[in-house]
Short mmCIF file of C-alpha atoms in Angstrom, two decimals:
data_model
loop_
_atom_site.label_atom_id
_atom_site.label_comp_id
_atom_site.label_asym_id
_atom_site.label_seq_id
_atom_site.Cartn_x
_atom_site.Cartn_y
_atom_site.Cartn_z
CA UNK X 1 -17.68 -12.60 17.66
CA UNK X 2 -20.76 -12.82 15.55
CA UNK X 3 -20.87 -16.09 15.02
CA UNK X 4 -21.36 -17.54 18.80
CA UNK X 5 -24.76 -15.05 18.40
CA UNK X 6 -25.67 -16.67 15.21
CA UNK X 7 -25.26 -20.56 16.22
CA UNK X 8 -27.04 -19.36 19.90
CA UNK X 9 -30.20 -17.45 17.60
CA UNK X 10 -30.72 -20.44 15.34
CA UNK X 11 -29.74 -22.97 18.13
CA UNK X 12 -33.53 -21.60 19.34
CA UNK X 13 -35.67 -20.93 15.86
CA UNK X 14 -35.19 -24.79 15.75
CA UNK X 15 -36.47 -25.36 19.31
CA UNK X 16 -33.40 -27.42 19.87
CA UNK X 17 -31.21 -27.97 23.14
CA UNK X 18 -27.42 -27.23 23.30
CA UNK X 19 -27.86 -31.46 23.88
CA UNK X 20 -29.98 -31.93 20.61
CA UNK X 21 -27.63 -29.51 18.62
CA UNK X 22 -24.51 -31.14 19.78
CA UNK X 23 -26.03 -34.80 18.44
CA UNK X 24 -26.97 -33.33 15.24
CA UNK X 25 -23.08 -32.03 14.74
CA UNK X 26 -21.28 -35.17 16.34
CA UNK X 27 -19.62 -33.20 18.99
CA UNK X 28 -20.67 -32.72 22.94
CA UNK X 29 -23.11 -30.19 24.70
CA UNK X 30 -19.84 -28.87 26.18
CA UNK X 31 -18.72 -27.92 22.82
CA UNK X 32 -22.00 -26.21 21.84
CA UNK X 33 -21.96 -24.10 24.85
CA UNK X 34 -18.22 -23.30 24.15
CA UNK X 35 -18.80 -21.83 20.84
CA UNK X 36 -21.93 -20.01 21.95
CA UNK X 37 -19.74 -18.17 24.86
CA UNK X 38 -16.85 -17.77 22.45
CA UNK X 39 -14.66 -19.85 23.99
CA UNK X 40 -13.86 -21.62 21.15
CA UNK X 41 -14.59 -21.73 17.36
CA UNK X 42 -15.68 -24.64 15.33
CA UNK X 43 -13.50 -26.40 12.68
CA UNK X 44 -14.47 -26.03 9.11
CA UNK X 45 -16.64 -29.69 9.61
CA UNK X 46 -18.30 -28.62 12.01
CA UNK X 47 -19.62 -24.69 10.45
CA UNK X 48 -20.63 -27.31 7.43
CA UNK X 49 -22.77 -28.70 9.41
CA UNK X 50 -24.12 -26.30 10.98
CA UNK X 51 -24.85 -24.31 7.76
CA UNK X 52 -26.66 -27.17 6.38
CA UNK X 53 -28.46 -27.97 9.56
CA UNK X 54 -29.20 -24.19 9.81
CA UNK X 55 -30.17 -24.22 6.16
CA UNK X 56 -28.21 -21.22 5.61
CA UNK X 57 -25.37 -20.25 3.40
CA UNK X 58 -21.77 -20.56 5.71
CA UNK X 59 -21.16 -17.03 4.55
CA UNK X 60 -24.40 -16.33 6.00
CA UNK X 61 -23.10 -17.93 9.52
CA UNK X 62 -19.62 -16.49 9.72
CA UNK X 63 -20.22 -13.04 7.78
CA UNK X 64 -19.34 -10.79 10.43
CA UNK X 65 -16.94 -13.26 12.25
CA UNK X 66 -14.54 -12.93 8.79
CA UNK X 67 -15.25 -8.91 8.16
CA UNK X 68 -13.78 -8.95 12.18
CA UNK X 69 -10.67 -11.71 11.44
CA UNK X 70 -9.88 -9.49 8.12
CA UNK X 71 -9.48 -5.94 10.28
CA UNK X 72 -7.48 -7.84 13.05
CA UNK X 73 -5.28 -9.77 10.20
CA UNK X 74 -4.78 -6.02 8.84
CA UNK X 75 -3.85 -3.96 12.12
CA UNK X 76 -1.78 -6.61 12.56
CA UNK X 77 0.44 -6.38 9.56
CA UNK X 78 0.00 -2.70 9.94
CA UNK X 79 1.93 -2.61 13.56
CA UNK X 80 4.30 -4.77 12.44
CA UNK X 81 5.24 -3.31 9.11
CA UNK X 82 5.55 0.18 11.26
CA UNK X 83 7.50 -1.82 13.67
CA UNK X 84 9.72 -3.34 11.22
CA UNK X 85 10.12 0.02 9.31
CA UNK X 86 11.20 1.90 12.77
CA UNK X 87 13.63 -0.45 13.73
CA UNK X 88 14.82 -0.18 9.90
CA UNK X 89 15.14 4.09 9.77
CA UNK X 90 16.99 3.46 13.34
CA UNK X 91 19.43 0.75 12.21
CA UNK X 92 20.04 3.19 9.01
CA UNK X 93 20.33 6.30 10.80
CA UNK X 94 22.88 4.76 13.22
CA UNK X 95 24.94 3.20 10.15
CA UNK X 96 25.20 6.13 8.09
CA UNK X 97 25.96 8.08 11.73
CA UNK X 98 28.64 5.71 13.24
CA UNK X 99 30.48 5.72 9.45
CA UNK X 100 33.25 8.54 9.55
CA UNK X 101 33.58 7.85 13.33
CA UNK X 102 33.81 4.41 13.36
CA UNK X 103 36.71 4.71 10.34
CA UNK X 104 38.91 7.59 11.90
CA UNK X 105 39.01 6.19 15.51
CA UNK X 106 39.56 1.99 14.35
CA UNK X 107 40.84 2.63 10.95
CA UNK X 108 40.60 -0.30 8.67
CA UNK X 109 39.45 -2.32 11.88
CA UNK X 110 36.46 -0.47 11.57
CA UNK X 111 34.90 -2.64 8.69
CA UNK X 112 34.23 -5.51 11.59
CA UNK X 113 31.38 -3.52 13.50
CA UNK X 114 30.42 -1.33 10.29
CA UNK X 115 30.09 -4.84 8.27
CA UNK X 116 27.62 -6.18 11.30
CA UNK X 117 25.84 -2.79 11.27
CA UNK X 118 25.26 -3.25 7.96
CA UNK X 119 23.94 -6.68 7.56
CA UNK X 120 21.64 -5.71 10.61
CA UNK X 121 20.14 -2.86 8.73
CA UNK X 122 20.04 -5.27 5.63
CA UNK X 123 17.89 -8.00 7.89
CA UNK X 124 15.45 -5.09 8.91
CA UNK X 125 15.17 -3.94 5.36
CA UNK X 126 14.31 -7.13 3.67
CA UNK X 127 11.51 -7.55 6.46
CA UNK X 128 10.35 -4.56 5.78
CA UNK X 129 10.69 -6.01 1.89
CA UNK X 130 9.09 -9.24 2.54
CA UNK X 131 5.75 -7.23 4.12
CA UNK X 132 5.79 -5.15 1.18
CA UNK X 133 5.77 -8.09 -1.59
CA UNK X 134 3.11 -9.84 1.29
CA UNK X 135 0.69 -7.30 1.12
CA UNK X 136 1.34 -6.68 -2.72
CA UNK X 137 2.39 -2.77 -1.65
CA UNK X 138 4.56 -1.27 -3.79
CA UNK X 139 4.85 2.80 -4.79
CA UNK X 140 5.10 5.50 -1.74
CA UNK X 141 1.28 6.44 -1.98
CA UNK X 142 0.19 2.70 -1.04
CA UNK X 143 3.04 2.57 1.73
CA UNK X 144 1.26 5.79 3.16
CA UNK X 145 -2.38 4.40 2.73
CA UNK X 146 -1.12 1.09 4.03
CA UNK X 147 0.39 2.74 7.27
CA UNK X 148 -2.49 4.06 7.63
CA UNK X 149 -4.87 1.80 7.48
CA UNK X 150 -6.25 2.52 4.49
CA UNK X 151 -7.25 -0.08 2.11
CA UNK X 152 -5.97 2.10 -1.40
CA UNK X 153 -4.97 -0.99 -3.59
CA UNK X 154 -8.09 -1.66 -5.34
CA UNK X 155 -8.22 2.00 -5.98
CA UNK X 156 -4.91 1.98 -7.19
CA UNK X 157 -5.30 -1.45 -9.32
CA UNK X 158 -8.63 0.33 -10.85
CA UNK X 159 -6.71 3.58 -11.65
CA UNK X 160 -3.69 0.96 -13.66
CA UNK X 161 -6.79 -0.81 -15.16
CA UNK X 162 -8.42 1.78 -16.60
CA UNK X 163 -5.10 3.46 -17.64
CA UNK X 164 -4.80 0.59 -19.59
CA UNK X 165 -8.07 0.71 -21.18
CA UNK X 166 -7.87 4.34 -22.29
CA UNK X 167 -4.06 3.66 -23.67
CA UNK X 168 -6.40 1.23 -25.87
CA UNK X 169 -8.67 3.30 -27.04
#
């Protein structure tokens, strides 16, 4: 990460030691030289600090740490909304399959593994749901864009805005 670079670069414009820093922040040389091998990150104190100490803004310290956190946060959700979508088609494909088997070989005993194949599939779908509402997706074009990586909701909320603004005119 960017920021173990940053602290490290203006650790030595100041002509201070890892020691010296460490005083200055209330926390040990050990922890200095952690953050500056990325072992570990400093707590929101801490950054203060060192922004201040730094004399630089703290989105000036952490910029490219949170541009990195923000595309990890997003392939994140990503995989997991296509995993949670997969497991969804499967559990729906196999429902709608097993149906008209399921009722002519068990008869009415069928409802018992059709009723748990069905609230299965309804678990998986309102996963799939609660990503959905999470990441504020909600026609078929921002599903695409969104499986894809593709960051298509401002575009979209501009295109709503300005729909709005010419049906007012």
């Amino acid at each position: 990460m960017e920021l173990s670079i940053q602290i490290k670069k203006y650790r030595t414009e100041l002509h201070l030691s890892q020691e010296e820093l460490a005083e200055k922040v209330y926390v040990t040389r050990q922890t200095i030289s952690n953050w500056e091998n990325e072992k570990s990150y400093p707590d929101i104190h801490s950054l203060l600090l060192l922004s201040s100490l730094f004399n630089v803004s703290l989105d000036q310290l952490i910029k490219g740490d949170i541009e990195k956190m923000k595309e990890i946060i997003s392939e994140q959700e990503i995989k997991k909304f296509n995993y949670y979508g997969s497991i969804y088609t499967v559990h729906l494909a196999v429902l709608i399959i097993s149906a008209v088997p399921l009722f002519m070989w068990l008869g009415r005993y069928a409802y018992i593994p059709f009723g748990i194949l069905f609230i299965i599939t309804q678990y998986w779908a309102l996963k799939v749901e609660k990503l959905k509402k999470k990441n504020d997706i909600q026609t078929y074009k921002e599903i695409v864009a969104f499986t894809e990586g593709k960051n298509w909701m401002n575009f979209i909320r501009q295109l709503k805005w300005e729909n709005v603004l010419i049906k007012i005119y």
